[in-house]
XYZ file of C-alpha atoms in Angstrom:
751
model
C -37.030 -14.691 -35.387
C -35.086 -12.285 -37.546
C -31.402 -13.111 -37.768
C -29.501 -10.281 -36.140
C -26.423 -10.831 -38.317
C -26.152 -7.815 -40.604
C -25.166 -8.666 -44.161
C -24.277 -5.026 -44.747
C -21.919 -4.649 -41.796
C -20.917 -8.290 -41.611
C -21.378 -8.141 -37.865
C -23.710 -9.681 -35.296
C -25.047 -8.229 -32.047
C -21.759 -8.919 -30.195
C -20.340 -5.900 -32.024
C -22.169 -3.813 -29.415
C -20.354 -5.507 -26.528
C -17.212 -4.255 -24.798
C -15.471 -7.548 -24.023
C -12.424 -8.322 -26.235
C -13.493 -11.976 -26.304
C -17.046 -11.240 -27.435
C -15.769 -8.756 -29.991
C -13.567 -11.489 -31.485
C -16.832 -13.228 -32.463
C -18.639 -10.157 -33.749
C -18.089 -11.105 -37.401
C -19.132 -14.757 -37.065
C -22.127 -15.842 -39.207
C -23.689 -16.881 -35.889
C -26.570 -14.994 -34.337
C -24.821 -14.725 -30.999
C -26.481 -13.338 -27.888
C -24.749 -12.061 -24.794
C -25.895 -13.604 -21.509
C -29.183 -11.994 -20.514
C -32.939 -11.674 -20.844
C -32.975 -11.131 -24.609
C -31.504 -14.581 -25.229
C -33.628 -16.376 -22.638
C -36.818 -14.747 -23.875
C -36.115 -15.995 -27.408
C -35.351 -19.507 -26.115
C -38.654 -19.630 -24.218
C -40.762 -18.176 -27.023
C -39.256 -20.420 -29.719
C -38.852 -23.418 -27.386
C -35.290 -23.851 -28.602
C -32.329 -25.414 -26.897
C -29.514 -23.070 -25.915
C -25.922 -23.537 -27.030
C -23.698 -21.809 -24.463
C -20.058 -21.151 -25.380
C -17.809 -19.836 -22.606
C -14.204 -18.800 -23.136
C -11.774 -15.909 -22.889
C -9.799 -13.801 -25.308
C -6.377 -15.441 -24.858
C -7.651 -19.044 -24.925
C -5.906 -20.987 -27.705
C -8.558 -23.677 -28.257
C -11.263 -21.003 -28.178
C -9.513 -19.466 -31.197
C -9.334 -22.831 -32.929
C -13.041 -23.500 -32.474
C -13.866 -19.970 -33.632
C -11.872 -20.481 -36.838
C -13.128 -23.998 -37.567
C -16.783 -23.771 -36.541
C -18.069 -20.316 -35.679
C -16.585 -18.704 -38.809
C -17.955 -21.436 -41.057
C -21.103 -20.416 -42.959
C -22.797 -23.821 -42.956
C -22.057 -24.364 -39.259
C -23.350 -20.894 -38.438
C -26.554 -21.564 -40.360
C -27.142 -24.818 -38.478
C -26.520 -23.089 -35.135
C -28.966 -20.295 -36.010
C -31.657 -22.672 -37.252
C -31.606 -25.089 -34.331
C -30.375 -23.176 -31.247
C -30.270 -19.926 -29.357
C -26.529 -19.254 -29.195
C -24.984 -17.445 -26.235
C -21.370 -16.334 -25.930
C -19.885 -15.565 -22.470
C -16.514 -14.109 -21.514
C -15.603 -16.086 -18.414
C -13.456 -13.216 -17.148
C -16.424 -10.830 -17.281
C -18.880 -13.359 -15.834
C -16.935 -15.728 -13.575
C -20.193 -16.531 -11.779
C -21.727 -17.980 -14.953
C -18.467 -19.723 -15.817
C -18.172 -21.398 -12.412
C -21.685 -22.811 -12.547
C -21.372 -24.335 -15.993
C -17.785 -25.486 -15.490
C -19.010 -27.409 -12.450
C -21.840 -28.841 -14.558
C -19.374 -29.827 -17.273
C -17.183 -31.609 -14.725
C -20.220 -33.430 -13.382
C -21.078 -34.665 -16.863
C -17.609 -35.438 -18.245
C -15.235 -35.695 -15.237
C -12.977 -33.049 -16.766
C -13.034 -29.369 -17.645
C -11.341 -26.711 -19.722
C -12.054 -23.933 -22.179
C -13.890 -23.325 -24.335
C -16.888 -24.685 -22.460
C -19.370 -25.964 -25.048
C -22.558 -26.802 -23.209
C -26.163 -27.347 -24.237
C -29.052 -26.116 -22.070
C -32.799 -26.376 -21.952
C -34.700 -23.126 -22.581
C -34.679 -22.515 -18.808
C -30.835 -22.672 -18.724
C -30.470 -26.179 -17.253
C -27.476 -28.137 -18.624
C -27.798 -31.623 -20.087
C -24.798 -32.127 -22.392
C -21.310 -30.614 -22.340
C -17.842 -30.725 -23.838
C -14.815 -28.454 -24.302
C -13.303 -28.034 -27.779
C -15.223 -29.920 -30.482
C -13.953 -30.239 -34.048
C -16.254 -28.897 -36.733
C -17.479 -32.219 -38.144
C -18.287 -33.612 -34.691
C -19.929 -30.344 -33.685
C -22.337 -30.468 -36.643
C -23.210 -34.084 -35.971
C -23.799 -33.339 -32.298
C -26.058 -30.374 -33.018
C -28.166 -32.406 -35.436
C -28.512 -35.300 -32.983
C -29.446 -33.082 -30.027
C -31.945 -31.001 -31.979
C -33.609 -34.175 -33.308
C -33.810 -35.597 -29.788
C -35.355 -32.346 -28.545
C -38.014 -32.557 -31.246
C -38.768 -36.272 -30.803
C -38.251 -36.875 -27.072
C -37.924 -33.646 -25.089
C -38.802 -35.399 -21.823
C -35.538 -37.330 -21.903
C -33.545 -34.108 -22.177
C -35.634 -32.380 -19.501
C -35.144 -35.296 -17.092
C -31.382 -35.305 -17.653
C -31.213 -31.551 -17.174
C -33.274 -31.663 -13.990
C -31.069 -34.345 -12.438
C -27.839 -32.507 -13.292
C -29.231 -29.215 -11.989
C -30.283 -30.722 -8.644
C -26.803 -32.200 -8.188
C -25.216 -28.928 -9.240
C -27.226 -26.945 -6.719
C -26.428 -29.414 -3.972
C -22.649 -29.255 -4.428
C -22.366 -25.513 -5.100
C -24.375 -24.393 -2.107
C -23.190 -24.751 1.443
C -24.718 -27.426 3.584
C -25.393 -26.506 7.191
C -22.024 -26.202 8.867
C -21.140 -28.143 11.975
C -21.139 -25.255 14.428
C -18.871 -27.002 16.930
C -16.068 -28.228 14.663
C -13.024 -26.109 14.005
C -10.041 -26.933 11.760
C -6.995 -27.759 13.918
C -3.535 -26.265 13.376
C -2.156 -29.757 12.650
C -3.703 -29.463 9.173
C -0.733 -27.256 8.240
C 1.622 -30.189 8.689
C -0.724 -32.633 6.998
C -0.986 -30.446 3.900
C 2.791 -29.955 3.806
C 3.237 -33.724 3.846
C 0.712 -34.150 1.038
C 2.592 -31.640 -1.102
C 5.881 -33.353 -0.264
C 4.400 -36.663 -1.440
C 3.436 -35.082 -4.786
C 6.664 -33.097 -5.184
C 8.813 -33.625 -8.280
C 12.294 -33.693 -6.759
C 14.034 -33.693 -10.129
C 12.315 -30.725 -11.766
C 10.426 -29.009 -8.971
C 6.692 -28.414 -8.929
C 4.024 -30.953 -8.159
C 2.819 -34.042 -9.979
C 3.629 -34.521 -13.642
C 2.624 -32.796 -16.855
C 1.069 -30.369 -17.456
C 2.789 -28.426 -14.707
C 1.490 -25.172 -13.230
C 3.475 -22.776 -10.995
C 0.844 -22.956 -8.190
C 1.927 -19.809 -6.311
C -0.701 -20.360 -3.584
C 1.021 -23.631 -2.734
C 4.466 -22.002 -2.700
C 3.243 -19.213 -0.408
C 1.753 -21.797 1.923
C 4.942 -23.886 1.968
C 6.938 -20.830 3.003
C 5.174 -20.967 6.364
C 7.591 -23.732 7.372
C 11.371 -23.793 7.074
C 11.342 -27.521 6.392
C 9.725 -26.835 3.011
C 12.613 -24.710 1.762
C 13.867 -27.360 -0.685
C 10.502 -27.698 -2.413
C 10.070 -23.931 -2.732
C 13.581 -23.214 -3.959
C 13.694 -26.114 -6.398
C 10.391 -25.001 -7.931
C 11.162 -21.283 -8.136
C 14.612 -21.990 -9.584
C 13.152 -24.343 -12.189
C 10.536 -21.788 -13.264
C 13.227 -19.095 -13.513
C 15.458 -21.166 -15.801
C 12.711 -22.948 -17.765
C 10.887 -22.249 -20.983
C 7.863 -21.161 -18.958
C 9.855 -17.993 -18.154
C 10.051 -15.460 -20.980
C 13.785 -14.783 -20.642
C 13.805 -12.101 -23.336
C 10.655 -10.114 -22.564
C 10.081 -10.928 -18.911
C 7.112 -12.464 -17.146
C 5.879 -16.038 -16.776
C 3.735 -18.017 -19.226
C 0.570 -19.773 -18.072
C 1.910 -23.311 -17.577
C 4.277 -25.903 -19.021
C 3.015 -28.855 -21.048
C 5.891 -31.028 -19.746
C 7.211 -31.788 -16.269
C 10.603 -30.143 -16.978
C 9.010 -26.682 -17.530
C 10.592 -26.499 -21.003
C 7.588 -26.041 -23.323
C 5.031 -23.488 -22.166
C 1.473 -22.753 -23.057
C 2.364 -19.241 -24.146
C -0.441 -17.024 -22.861
C 0.475 -14.622 -20.076
C -2.084 -13.783 -17.411
C -1.943 -10.851 -15.005
C -2.965 -12.996 -12.025
C 0.028 -15.296 -12.599
C 2.433 -12.363 -12.732
C 0.976 -10.892 -9.544
C 1.108 -14.079 -7.503
C 4.564 -15.121 -8.718
C 5.877 -11.613 -8.065
C 4.653 -11.978 -4.488
C 6.111 -15.483 -4.212
C 9.565 -14.485 -5.483
C 9.667 -11.423 -3.210
C 8.628 -13.588 -0.253
C 11.248 -16.179 -1.169
C 13.938 -13.495 -1.295
C 12.952 -12.299 2.158
C 13.064 -15.922 3.314
C 16.385 -16.891 1.708
C 18.159 -13.694 0.470
C 18.861 -15.527 -2.796
C 19.649 -12.784 -5.376
C 17.984 -14.827 -8.127
C 14.632 -14.100 -6.500
C 15.287 -10.362 -6.540
C 16.178 -10.666 -10.226
C 12.902 -12.481 -10.901
C 10.823 -9.869 -9.074
C 12.490 -7.159 -11.157
C 11.897 -9.234 -14.298
C 8.155 -9.551 -13.630
C 7.784 -5.880 -12.669
C 9.567 -4.819 -15.873
C 7.173 -6.992 -17.890
C 4.160 -5.435 -16.150
C 5.425 -1.942 -16.978
C 6.298 -2.703 -20.590
C 3.296 -4.777 -21.680
C 0.360 -4.586 -19.257
C 0.400 -1.076 -17.771
C -2.582 1.091 -18.702
C -2.401 4.881 -18.846
C -4.464 5.047 -15.634
C -1.802 3.096 -13.711
C -3.929 -0.058 -13.631
C -3.061 -3.278 -15.448
C -4.491 -5.102 -18.450
C -5.573 -8.721 -18.164
C -3.491 -10.864 -20.477
C -1.549 -11.486 -23.653
C -2.566 -14.171 -26.119
C -0.783 -17.476 -26.676
C -0.809 -17.225 -30.455
C 0.279 -14.868 -33.208
C -1.298 -15.205 -36.654
C -2.774 -18.583 -35.614
C 0.645 -19.970 -34.597
C 0.964 -20.677 -30.885
C 4.077 -19.082 -29.382
C 5.336 -17.736 -32.720
C 6.341 -14.346 -31.294
C 8.446 -15.925 -28.563
C 10.397 -18.603 -30.449
C 13.514 -18.472 -32.620
C 15.444 -20.428 -35.184
C 19.131 -21.138 -34.600
C 19.944 -19.027 -37.663
C 17.982 -16.041 -36.315
C 19.877 -16.197 -33.044
C 23.286 -16.514 -34.698
C 22.588 -13.569 -36.962
C 21.378 -11.438 -34.053
C 24.484 -11.837 -31.881
C 28.145 -11.102 -32.421
C 30.785 -13.792 -31.966
C 31.469 -13.055 -28.279
C 27.760 -12.827 -27.436
C 27.040 -16.068 -29.273
C 29.777 -17.893 -27.351
C 28.185 -16.788 -24.045
C 24.664 -17.479 -25.314
C 25.517 -20.981 -26.504
C 27.008 -21.902 -23.132
C 24.032 -20.453 -21.279
C 20.899 -21.493 -23.181
C 19.700 -24.897 -24.307
C 19.246 -24.494 -28.057
C 16.985 -27.229 -29.327
C 14.646 -26.798 -32.272
C 11.400 -28.693 -31.697
C 8.036 -29.065 -33.399
C 5.574 -26.566 -31.911
C 1.957 -25.599 -32.544
C -0.943 -27.669 -33.774
C -1.751 -29.351 -37.099
C -1.526 -26.949 -40.064
C -0.196 -24.263 -37.742
C 2.794 -26.271 -36.525
C 6.368 -25.095 -37.031
C 9.907 -25.704 -35.773
C 11.428 -23.318 -33.277
C 13.655 -22.842 -30.245
C 12.133 -22.030 -26.852
C 14.790 -20.285 -24.781
C 15.619 -21.956 -21.484
C 18.781 -22.038 -19.418
C 20.934 -25.157 -19.292
C 21.277 -24.910 -15.503
C 20.162 -22.718 -12.629
C 21.414 -19.125 -12.805
C 23.806 -19.606 -9.905
C 25.303 -22.760 -11.413
C 25.787 -21.096 -14.786
C 27.500 -18.076 -13.234
C 29.880 -20.391 -11.394
C 30.595 -22.491 -14.491
C 31.450 -19.320 -16.426
C 33.643 -18.068 -13.564
C 31.455 -14.997 -13.111
C 29.836 -13.418 -10.093
C 26.063 -13.639 -10.083
C 25.728 -9.916 -10.801
C 28.123 -10.031 -13.765
C 26.367 -13.064 -15.169
C 22.965 -11.369 -14.886
C 24.243 -8.160 -16.474
C 25.628 -10.077 -19.446
C 22.356 -12.000 -19.762
C 20.324 -8.781 -19.647
C 22.488 -7.162 -22.316
C 21.921 -10.008 -24.781
C 18.222 -10.369 -23.944
C 17.708 -6.638 -24.471
C 19.203 -7.000 -27.958
C 16.929 -9.943 -28.736
C 13.882 -8.123 -27.359
C 14.536 -5.210 -29.715
C 14.418 -7.642 -32.647
C 11.420 -9.516 -31.249
C 9.436 -6.319 -30.843
C 9.629 -5.819 -34.612
C 7.522 -8.976 -35.079
C 3.760 -9.048 -34.854
C 2.869 -9.222 -31.175
C 0.255 -11.409 -29.462
C -3.174 -9.886 -28.990
C -3.625 -7.931 -25.796
C -6.741 -8.295 -23.665
C -7.005 -4.696 -22.501
C -9.842 -5.029 -20.033
C -9.027 -4.211 -16.416
C -10.253 -6.767 -13.892
C -10.559 -5.579 -10.313
C -9.519 -8.794 -8.550
C -6.437 -9.318 -10.717
C -5.398 -5.724 -10.130
C -5.940 -6.185 -6.401
C -3.508 -9.114 -6.423
C -1.005 -7.040 -8.407
C -1.189 -4.008 -6.131
C -0.709 -6.179 -3.040
C 2.315 -7.890 -4.638
C 3.875 -4.588 -5.700
C 3.382 -3.089 -2.234
C 4.925 -6.165 -0.628
C 7.893 -6.169 -3.028
C 8.472 -2.460 -2.420
C 8.746 -3.195 1.294
C 11.059 -6.192 0.869
C 13.446 -4.298 -1.433
C 12.900 -0.770 -0.038
C 12.069 0.355 -3.571
C 10.149 3.638 -3.773
C 9.576 3.324 -7.533
C 7.722 0.054 -7.046
C 5.766 1.564 -4.176
C 4.790 4.459 -6.433
C 3.456 1.945 -8.988
C 1.422 0.252 -6.277
C 0.027 3.502 -4.875
C -0.825 4.880 -8.302
C -2.686 1.681 -9.197
C -4.462 1.640 -5.841
C -5.668 5.210 -6.264
C -6.740 4.560 -9.876
C -8.725 1.517 -8.789
C -10.460 3.602 -6.134
C -11.155 6.411 -8.622
C -12.233 4.452 -11.710
C -13.783 1.189 -10.499
C -16.361 2.712 -8.227
C -19.279 5.022 -8.966
C -22.926 4.359 -8.280
C -21.813 1.023 -6.781
C -19.224 0.437 -4.043
C -17.009 -1.508 -6.478
C -17.187 -2.769 -10.052
C -15.704 -5.942 -11.492
C -14.297 -4.841 -14.832
C -13.408 -1.760 -16.873
C -12.472 -1.310 -20.520
C -11.965 1.962 -22.372
C -13.292 3.826 -19.342
C -16.556 1.842 -19.158
C -17.248 -0.135 -15.980
C -19.491 -3.212 -15.853
C -20.867 -5.720 -13.360
C -20.997 -5.365 -9.596
C -17.932 -6.644 -7.812
C -17.672 -10.328 -7.001
C -16.298 -11.712 -3.759
C -12.714 -12.013 -5.010
C -12.837 -8.394 -6.229
C -13.642 -7.164 -2.743
C -11.196 -9.486 -0.991
C -8.171 -8.783 -3.186
C -8.667 -5.033 -3.037
C -8.963 -5.204 0.762
C -5.667 -7.126 0.850
C -4.098 -4.572 -1.509
C -5.179 -1.631 0.623
C -3.977 -3.313 3.824
C -0.583 -3.847 2.157
C -0.453 -0.200 1.057
C -1.343 0.928 4.569
C 1.384 -1.271 6.034
C 4.075 0.181 3.770
C 2.978 3.825 3.538
C 1.426 4.187 7.028
C -1.326 6.266 5.374
C -4.613 5.745 7.190
C -6.721 6.387 4.085
C -5.778 2.917 2.779
C -6.835 1.298 6.037
C -10.100 3.275 6.084
C -10.843 2.142 2.531
C -10.100 -1.474 3.425
C -12.575 -1.274 6.325
C -15.236 0.294 4.077
C -14.878 -2.472 1.502
C -14.840 -5.205 4.149
C -18.079 -3.929 5.636
C -19.628 -3.649 2.163
C -18.474 -7.169 1.240
C -20.190 -8.550 4.334
C -23.364 -6.559 3.727
C -23.598 -7.564 0.052
C -22.348 -11.149 0.014
C -22.448 -12.778 3.459
C -24.531 -15.956 3.682
C -26.243 -17.223 6.844
C -24.541 -20.567 6.165
C -21.273 -19.149 7.455
C -19.423 -18.218 4.291
C -19.714 -15.773 1.414
C -21.689 -16.005 -1.778
C -19.495 -15.420 -4.809
C -21.957 -12.997 -6.404
C -24.897 -11.097 -5.002
C -27.677 -13.658 -4.342
C -30.115 -11.344 -6.125
C -28.212 -11.641 -9.428
C -30.593 -12.728 -12.194
C -30.463 -15.835 -14.362
C -28.142 -17.978 -12.251
C -29.156 -21.590 -11.575
C -27.401 -21.491 -8.233
C -25.422 -19.060 -6.100
C -22.331 -21.017 -5.247
C -20.289 -20.448 -2.130
C -17.331 -22.751 -2.376
C -14.564 -23.656 -4.768
C -11.033 -24.930 -4.338
C -7.839 -22.936 -4.571
C -6.549 -23.148 -8.124
C -4.805 -20.772 -10.506
C -6.087 -18.138 -8.104
C -7.082 -18.726 -4.493
C -10.771 -19.402 -4.063
C -12.865 -16.360 -3.268
C -13.708 -17.536 0.258
C -10.013 -18.201 0.921
C -9.206 -14.648 -0.155
C -12.020 -13.240 1.972
C -10.828 -15.223 4.992
C -7.292 -13.908 4.573
C -8.499 -10.323 4.137
C -10.677 -10.396 7.252
C -8.005 -12.219 9.248
C -5.498 -9.485 8.421
C -7.990 -6.876 9.617
C -8.623 -8.944 12.726
C -4.874 -8.911 13.320
C -4.923 -5.111 13.480
C -7.392 -5.231 16.374
C -10.629 -5.079 14.360
C -12.440 -7.602 16.562
C -15.752 -7.046 14.744
C -14.609 -9.523 12.089
C -13.993 -12.388 14.520
C -17.427 -13.925 13.890
C -16.997 -13.971 10.113
C -13.470 -15.378 10.246
C -14.454 -18.166 12.615
C -17.638 -18.916 10.669
C -15.706 -19.350 7.404
C -13.263 -21.701 9.097
C -16.033 -23.717 10.753
C -18.042 -24.006 7.538
C -14.939 -25.290 5.729
C -13.700 -27.544 8.547
C -15.045 -30.730 7.020
C -13.442 -30.061 3.668
C -10.156 -28.939 5.237
C -9.998 -32.056 7.386
C -10.719 -34.295 4.417
C -8.267 -32.722 1.945
C -6.298 -29.799 3.427
C -3.958 -29.541 0.417
C -6.906 -28.503 -1.776
C -7.087 -25.153 0.039
C -3.503 -23.981 0.688
C -4.442 -20.299 0.706
C -7.204 -20.934 3.222
C -4.692 -22.815 5.366
C -2.473 -19.726 5.279
C -5.453 -17.789 6.625
C -5.979 -20.485 9.259
C -2.335 -20.120 10.280
C -2.746 -16.350 10.603
C -5.909 -16.852 12.641
C -4.224 -19.124 15.161
C -1.509 -16.532 15.731
C -4.102 -13.818 16.326
C -6.475 -16.017 18.328
C -3.632 -17.066 20.582
C -2.902 -13.437 21.346
C -6.460 -12.744 22.478
C -5.854 -14.349 25.884
C -2.538 -12.529 26.420
C -2.022 -9.175 28.075
C -2.346 -6.051 25.948
C 1.415 -5.629 25.767
C 1.817 -9.183 24.471
C -0.742 -9.042 21.691
C 0.316 -9.581 18.054
C 3.901 -10.477 19.008
C 6.355 -12.369 16.899
C 8.358 -15.144 18.499
C 11.389 -12.826 18.453
C 9.600 -10.586 20.966
C 9.804 -13.197 23.742
C 13.319 -14.442 22.968
C 16.509 -12.407 23.324
C 19.309 -13.601 21.065
C 23.036 -12.914 21.296
C 25.948 -14.300 19.319
C 29.702 -14.086 19.878
C 32.927 -15.527 18.534
C 35.645 -16.965 20.734
C 38.083 -15.095 18.479
C 37.203 -12.542 15.824
C 40.740 -12.460 14.403
C 41.927 -15.733 12.939
C 44.486 -17.334 10.680
C 43.241 -18.000 7.146
C 42.361 -21.677 7.675
C 41.668 -21.472 11.403
C 38.137 -22.564 12.427
C 35.805 -20.092 14.116
C 34.079 -20.989 17.381
C 30.605 -19.458 17.477
C 28.216 -19.390 20.431
C 24.570 -18.350 20.114
C 22.692 -17.675 23.347
C 18.895 -17.571 23.477
C 17.270 -16.156 26.618
C 13.609 -17.172 26.602
C 10.961 -15.274 28.518
C 9.488 -16.998 31.573
C 6.383 -18.977 30.707
C 7.545 -19.518 27.122
C 9.597 -22.126 25.281
C 10.871 -22.659 21.754
C 10.971 -25.828 19.701
C 14.161 -27.830 19.396
C 15.894 -28.395 16.077
C 13.803 -31.542 15.571
C 10.349 -30.980 17.076
C 8.173 -34.056 17.414
C 5.204 -32.427 15.641
C 5.664 -31.633 11.950
C 3.555 -28.461 12.087
C 5.913 -26.869 14.634
C 8.842 -24.785 13.400
C 12.267 -26.151 14.332
C 14.936 -23.900 15.751
C 17.462 -23.509 12.940
C 20.655 -21.555 12.362
C 21.651 -20.325 8.904
C 25.148 -18.849 8.490
C 26.611 -17.263 5.369
C 29.521 -15.059 4.389
C 29.473 -12.719 1.379
C 33.095 -13.503 0.519
C 33.163 -17.284 0.246
C 31.573 -20.413 1.638
C 31.187 -21.858 5.116
C 31.611 -25.433 6.216
C 29.647 -25.616 9.436
C 29.133 -28.031 12.273
C 26.278 -26.829 14.459
C 25.678 -28.546 17.802
C 22.031 -28.253 18.820
C 21.617 -29.271 22.483
C 18.965 -31.711 23.596
C 15.805 -30.160 24.896
C 13.621 -31.177 27.780
C 10.249 -32.838 27.465
C 6.894 -31.282 28.274
C 3.256 -32.268 27.800
C 1.068 -29.751 26.023
C -2.209 -29.528 24.143
C 0.019 -29.597 21.068
C 1.240 -33.073 21.985
C 2.905 -35.198 24.648
C 6.650 -35.455 25.279
C 7.433 -32.389 23.184
C 11.149 -31.589 23.055
C 11.623 -27.865 23.799
C 14.117 -25.261 24.993
C 13.252 -22.871 27.821
C 15.007 -20.290 30.006
C 18.531 -20.079 28.515
C 19.981 -22.250 25.783
C 23.406 -22.175 24.135
C 23.982 -23.407 20.603
C 27.617 -23.850 19.571
C 29.028 -24.108 16.084
C 32.426 -24.716 14.540
C 32.861 -22.875 11.263
C 35.475 -23.182 8.549
C 35.681 -20.391 5.983
C 36.498 -21.866 2.582
C 36.907 -20.575 -0.973
C 37.422 -17.049 0.306
C 38.158 -14.215 -2.087
C 41.917 -14.144 -2.639
C 43.810 -11.700 -0.426
C 40.831 -10.777 1.732
C 41.558 -9.496 5.242
C 38.033 -8.745 6.481
C 34.736 -10.492 6.090
C 31.579 -11.053 8.114
C 29.206 -13.751 9.257
C 25.538 -13.211 8.406
C 23.653 -15.298 10.944
C 19.904 -15.986 10.876
C 18.338 -17.685 13.890
C 14.814 -18.938 13.181
C 12.546 -20.234 15.949
C 8.949 -20.508 17.103
C 7.872 -19.582 20.599
C 4.909 -21.148 22.421
C 3.689 -20.498 25.932
C 2.969 -23.109 28.576
C -0.709 -23.184 27.535
C 0.236 -24.388 24.072
C -0.363 -21.048 22.360
C 2.204 -20.451 19.594
C 3.399 -17.226 18.031
C 4.457 -16.622 14.458
C 7.953 -18.027 13.827
C 10.543 -15.281 14.135
C 13.908 -14.631 12.563
C 16.725 -12.750 14.281
C 19.599 -11.628 12.069
C 23.038 -10.914 13.485
C 26.157 -9.730 11.654
C 29.570 -10.472 13.172
C 32.808 -9.062 11.710
C 35.776 -11.395 11.175
C 39.385 -10.313 10.649
C 41.758 -12.631 8.807
C 45.477 -12.481 9.397
C 47.531 -12.140 6.242
């Protein structure tokens, strides 16, 4: 075969590709092929083994292997002589990536990128690894090629065995048509996350530590998980994983304290954490979470926003071969950048520790900016309000960003991925609703319209676009995330065109990708050159595609679109075994399960009762014995809940962990409150949810004694901001979504 590497141009056939990752390898002395018939035809005709390398443009160890091995002339010659070499961008072809990542995990019990895997000429895997140093890579290639020449049957037998196992675990077995995942799995998963929770630093398990936004969103279903959510979100906000100067969140932290990040920034992380922080603000009203949503949105606008209104994929971890070099500082650089007053504030705010960063010959010493304490604690220690503290922080960070922008910046992956943009549009729409922010809504709408205009054509939806060129039919997560985005836009704007588009895409997703086994294929089952068409994966950095599809169809079902009931219930039934065995592996699917139970419960109610929140069957009033008090006089508060006949709410300490307790949260904007809340005992009932459940029904009074402390000096008026959170169930054991009623009571203070 003629080597396709052109001595005149210095480029191989990848120069004709559009993927930033493939283009990074266009000048290698390797006769690379893209995934497709041309490569497989050569492998068959020459009876050569295939070397398959899968990575992505912002992958640090992919860069290292490219520099050490694929740019090396002697290594390239060996690769060309002995193998057909295929390069795949996992973000363009997640279907190929998933298959061979699963194969790699079968062979080695671990995974990661780059995937370096060897295949028979018919694409069956028999040996795999991740990063391989150059010397070991040469030795491995020689050994495998010699084995192929001397004993091909051994390789073929290994490949056949691995492929059979791969096909078995990636395809759905026949679902148990009678089983259905119970609602108690919500509580079981919460307990599992609590067992793995790092109480000191937040997050789960040890190092490396990932933000896991799907887990945080799931935990926000239950008030009892507040500590885990807040501790984690606060730690991310103050840690080195947060780019304090430029905004946005890095991929993960290599340590359990979130101090040293892996520096790449991915769009899907920004989208999901934006949604999580906005949700957490709605849940807690903590102003830090509003600050973090604004921080992430500003980063999206400054670094990832395309001229169409859509968003680029990622920024690299390294600059000029040095990981994190753009983001780090020396103490001297920081001192020279700030004036004396700014430095005094900066030194009290940030932990300034120079540490060894990077790898081998590309290591260096630098400071990764991270706060010494949580934002609130720092503001208090500096005797500043939160807003004044944040404004001072922003002023200094803006100055540092101006200097940082003069450095060489990390490489940008400028391809536009449909699913990642779907997540981003949904998050922006949700944040715009939480904060009543029309500018954010405009961003979301513009992106939604651009996605509709540019990522369709002769197909209902495409997966990726770069420089105006679209490629590859949409995968399952592309459809599902865009459906969720359009539902969110419809909810905020009330424009029916978004709902109509969501319905069109849902129907197309079912037509293109639905499997008789009761779940979705990830890619069209007619796609060529795939060893298997997998249907299931766990929630990870992104929710699994079937979890996303379940959530999308459940949301449509919640609007009255009963035609999706079969598909929603089939997905849940086909995943029941896995959910029962390890519910914490699918937190996003459990969120969909939770939504389903709310909707399914409403099916047997009257039309006027359908899709109700718990607050719709409970009337709440609050009053003070006296609303004019002496400065240190306690307040006597009474909260009265009148519960609709046939319904009850849980007590403050329900006997089942998956049930929401009735809780009261009281704050004042002008100080602190020392509270003593007296929750009455409930009465016991037997229900399908459990025996001897403690509940409240009819009318219940909750009394509280409140002492206002640390009030603003000289204040004569303040208010109580009261949130009453409860979950209503009817006498048949059907439970509605937990509701929150907010009440504001004025308080006058005698001078």
